[in-house]
PDB file of C-alpha atoms in Angstrom:
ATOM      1  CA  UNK G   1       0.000   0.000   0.000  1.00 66.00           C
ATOM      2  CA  UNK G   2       2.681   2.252   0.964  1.00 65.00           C
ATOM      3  CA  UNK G   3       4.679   1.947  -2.637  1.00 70.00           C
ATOM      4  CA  UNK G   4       1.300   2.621  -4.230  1.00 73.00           C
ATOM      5  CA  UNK G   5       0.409   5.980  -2.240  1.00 80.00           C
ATOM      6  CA  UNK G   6       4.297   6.876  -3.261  1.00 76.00           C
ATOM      7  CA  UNK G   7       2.934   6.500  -6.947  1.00 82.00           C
ATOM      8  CA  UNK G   8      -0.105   8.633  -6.639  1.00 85.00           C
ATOM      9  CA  UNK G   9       2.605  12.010  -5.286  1.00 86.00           C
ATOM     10  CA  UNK G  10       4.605  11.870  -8.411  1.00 87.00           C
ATOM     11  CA  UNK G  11       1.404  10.943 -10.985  1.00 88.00           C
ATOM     12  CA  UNK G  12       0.169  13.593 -13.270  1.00 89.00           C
ATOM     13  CA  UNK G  13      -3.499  11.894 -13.275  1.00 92.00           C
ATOM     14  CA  UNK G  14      -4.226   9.896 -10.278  1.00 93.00           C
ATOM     15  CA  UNK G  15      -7.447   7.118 -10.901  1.00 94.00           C
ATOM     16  CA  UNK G  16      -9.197   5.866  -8.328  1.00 95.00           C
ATOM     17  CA  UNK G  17     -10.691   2.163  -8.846  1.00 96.00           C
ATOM     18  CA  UNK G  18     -13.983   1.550  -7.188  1.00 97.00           C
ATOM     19  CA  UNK G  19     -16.311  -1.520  -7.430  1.00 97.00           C
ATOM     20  CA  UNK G  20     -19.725   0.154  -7.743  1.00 97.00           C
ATOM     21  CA  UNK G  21     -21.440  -3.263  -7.300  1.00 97.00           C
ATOM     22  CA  UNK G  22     -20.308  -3.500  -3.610  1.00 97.00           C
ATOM     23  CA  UNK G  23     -22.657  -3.323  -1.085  1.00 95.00           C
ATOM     24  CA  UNK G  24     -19.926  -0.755   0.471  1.00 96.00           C
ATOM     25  CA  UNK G  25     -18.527   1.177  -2.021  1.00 96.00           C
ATOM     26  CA  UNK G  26     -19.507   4.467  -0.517  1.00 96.00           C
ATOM     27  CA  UNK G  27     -17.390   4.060   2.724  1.00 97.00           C
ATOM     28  CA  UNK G  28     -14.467   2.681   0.869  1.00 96.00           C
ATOM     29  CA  UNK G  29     -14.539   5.963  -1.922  1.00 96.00           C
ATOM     30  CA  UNK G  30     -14.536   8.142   1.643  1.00 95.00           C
ATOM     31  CA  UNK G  31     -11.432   5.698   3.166  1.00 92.00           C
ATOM     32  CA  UNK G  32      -9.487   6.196  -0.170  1.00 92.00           C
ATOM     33  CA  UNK G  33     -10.506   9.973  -0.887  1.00 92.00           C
ATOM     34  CA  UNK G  34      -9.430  10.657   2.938  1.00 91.00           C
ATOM     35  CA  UNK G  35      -5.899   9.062   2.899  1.00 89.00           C
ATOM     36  CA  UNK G  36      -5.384  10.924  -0.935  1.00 90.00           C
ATOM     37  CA  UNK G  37      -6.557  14.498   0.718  1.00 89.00           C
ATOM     38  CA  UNK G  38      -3.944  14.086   2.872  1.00 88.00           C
ATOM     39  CA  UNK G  39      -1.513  13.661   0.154  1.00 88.00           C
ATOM     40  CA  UNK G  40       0.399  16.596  -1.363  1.00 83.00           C
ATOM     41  CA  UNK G  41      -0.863  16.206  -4.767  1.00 86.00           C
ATOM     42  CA  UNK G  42      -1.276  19.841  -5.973  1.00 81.00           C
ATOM     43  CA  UNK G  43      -4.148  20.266  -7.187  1.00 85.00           C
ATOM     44  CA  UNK G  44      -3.568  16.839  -9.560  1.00 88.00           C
ATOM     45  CA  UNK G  45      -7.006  15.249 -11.083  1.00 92.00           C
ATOM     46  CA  UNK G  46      -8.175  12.192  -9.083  1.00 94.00           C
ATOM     47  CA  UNK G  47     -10.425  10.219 -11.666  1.00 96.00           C
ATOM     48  CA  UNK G  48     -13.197   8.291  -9.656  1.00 97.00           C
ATOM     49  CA  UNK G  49     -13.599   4.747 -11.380  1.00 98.00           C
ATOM     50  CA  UNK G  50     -16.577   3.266 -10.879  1.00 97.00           C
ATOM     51  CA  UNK G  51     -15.609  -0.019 -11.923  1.00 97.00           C
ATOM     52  CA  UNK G  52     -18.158  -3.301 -12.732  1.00 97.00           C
ATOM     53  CA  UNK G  53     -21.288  -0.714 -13.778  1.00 96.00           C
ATOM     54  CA  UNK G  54     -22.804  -3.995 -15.512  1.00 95.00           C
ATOM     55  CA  UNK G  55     -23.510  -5.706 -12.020  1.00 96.00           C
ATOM     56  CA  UNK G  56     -25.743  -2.961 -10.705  1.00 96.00           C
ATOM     57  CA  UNK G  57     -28.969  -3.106 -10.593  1.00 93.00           C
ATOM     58  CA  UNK G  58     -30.103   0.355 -12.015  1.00 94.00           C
ATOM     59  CA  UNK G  59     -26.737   1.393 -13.786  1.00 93.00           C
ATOM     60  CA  UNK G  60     -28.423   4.816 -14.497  1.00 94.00           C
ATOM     61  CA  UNK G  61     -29.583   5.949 -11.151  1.00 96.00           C
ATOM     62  CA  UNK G  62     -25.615   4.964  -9.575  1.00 95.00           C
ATOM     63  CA  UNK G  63     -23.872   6.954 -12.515  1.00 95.00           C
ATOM     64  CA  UNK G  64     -26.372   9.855 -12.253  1.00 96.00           C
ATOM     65  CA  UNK G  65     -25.405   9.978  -8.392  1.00 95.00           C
ATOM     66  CA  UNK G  66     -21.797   9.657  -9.128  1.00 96.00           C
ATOM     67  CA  UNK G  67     -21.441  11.837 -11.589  1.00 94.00           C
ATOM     68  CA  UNK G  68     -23.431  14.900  -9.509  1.00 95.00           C
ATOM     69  CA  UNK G  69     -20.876  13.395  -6.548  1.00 95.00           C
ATOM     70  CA  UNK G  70     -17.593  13.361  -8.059  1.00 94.00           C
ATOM     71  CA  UNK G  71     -15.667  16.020 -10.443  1.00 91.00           C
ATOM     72  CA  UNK G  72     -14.091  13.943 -12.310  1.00 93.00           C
ATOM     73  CA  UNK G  73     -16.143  10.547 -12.107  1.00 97.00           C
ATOM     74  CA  UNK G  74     -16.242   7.668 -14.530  1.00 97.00           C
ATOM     75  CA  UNK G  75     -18.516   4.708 -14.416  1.00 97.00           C
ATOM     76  CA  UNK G  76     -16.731   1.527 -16.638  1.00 97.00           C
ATOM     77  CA  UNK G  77     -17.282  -2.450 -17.396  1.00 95.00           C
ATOM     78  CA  UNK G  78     -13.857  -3.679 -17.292  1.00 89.00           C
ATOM     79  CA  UNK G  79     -15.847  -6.853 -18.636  1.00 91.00           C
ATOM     80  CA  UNK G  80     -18.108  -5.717 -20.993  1.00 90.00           C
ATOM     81  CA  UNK G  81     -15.441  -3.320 -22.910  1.00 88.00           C
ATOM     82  CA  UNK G  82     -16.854  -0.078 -21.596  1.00 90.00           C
ATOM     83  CA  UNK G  83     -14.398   2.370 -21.414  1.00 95.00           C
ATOM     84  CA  UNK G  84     -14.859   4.872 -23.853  1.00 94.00           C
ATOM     85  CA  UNK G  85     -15.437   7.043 -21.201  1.00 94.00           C
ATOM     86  CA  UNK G  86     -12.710   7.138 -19.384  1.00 96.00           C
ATOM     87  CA  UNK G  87      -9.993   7.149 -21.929  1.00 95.00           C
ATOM     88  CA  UNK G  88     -11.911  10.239 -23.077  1.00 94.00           C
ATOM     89  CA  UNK G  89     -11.816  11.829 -19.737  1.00 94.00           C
ATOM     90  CA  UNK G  90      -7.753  10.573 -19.330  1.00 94.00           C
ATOM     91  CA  UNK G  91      -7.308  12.180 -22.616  1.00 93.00           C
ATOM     92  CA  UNK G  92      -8.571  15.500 -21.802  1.00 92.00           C
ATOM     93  CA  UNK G  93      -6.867  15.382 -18.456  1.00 92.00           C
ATOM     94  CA  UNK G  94      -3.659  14.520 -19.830  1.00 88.00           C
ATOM     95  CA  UNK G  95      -1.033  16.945 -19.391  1.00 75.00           C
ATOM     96  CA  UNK G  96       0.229  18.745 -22.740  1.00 60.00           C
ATOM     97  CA  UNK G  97       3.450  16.609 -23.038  1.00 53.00           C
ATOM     98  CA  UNK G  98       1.998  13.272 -22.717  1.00 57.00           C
ATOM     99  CA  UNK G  99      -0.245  14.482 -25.824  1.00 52.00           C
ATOM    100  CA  UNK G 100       2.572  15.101 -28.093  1.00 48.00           C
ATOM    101  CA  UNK G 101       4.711  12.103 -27.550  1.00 50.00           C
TER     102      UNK G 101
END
């Protein structure tokens, strides 16, 4: 845990992986979005990945709630191929040298 929090200081775009069919999710996004404010990330975009969309049972209703939540939130089917979305949103969050490489 400790080499991943290193990561997340020195990324440019920091994502945020959360399993939006468990029965829990809310307390872990508030767990994980506690120990991150406490991180020195500059103002850096945190990404909120709502991750395995296709188990829940009204798919609209969780990413209309996430979406009025969370800046910069993302719901995705790592299963079903649904990720459009957030390589659009990692895209337009991408700093200006990562674009021109």
């Amino acid at each position: 845990f400790a080499a991943t929090i290193e990561e997340a200081t020195t990324a440019d775009i920091v994502l945020h992986v959360i399993d939006a069919a468990h029965h829990d999710w809310q307390e872990q996004v508030s767990v994980v979005d506690e120990v991150l404010d406490g991180l020195n990330l500059d103002g850096r975009p945190v990404v909120h990945v709502f991750n395995k969309i296709d188990l829940v049972g009204q798919p609209e209703a969780l990413e209309s709630r996430v979406h009025g939540a969370y800046e910069n939130a993302v719901c995705v089917s790592a299963v079903k191929g649904r990720i459009e979305e957030l390589q659009a949103r990692l895209e337009n969050l991408a700093p200006a040298r990562s674009r021109m490489a």
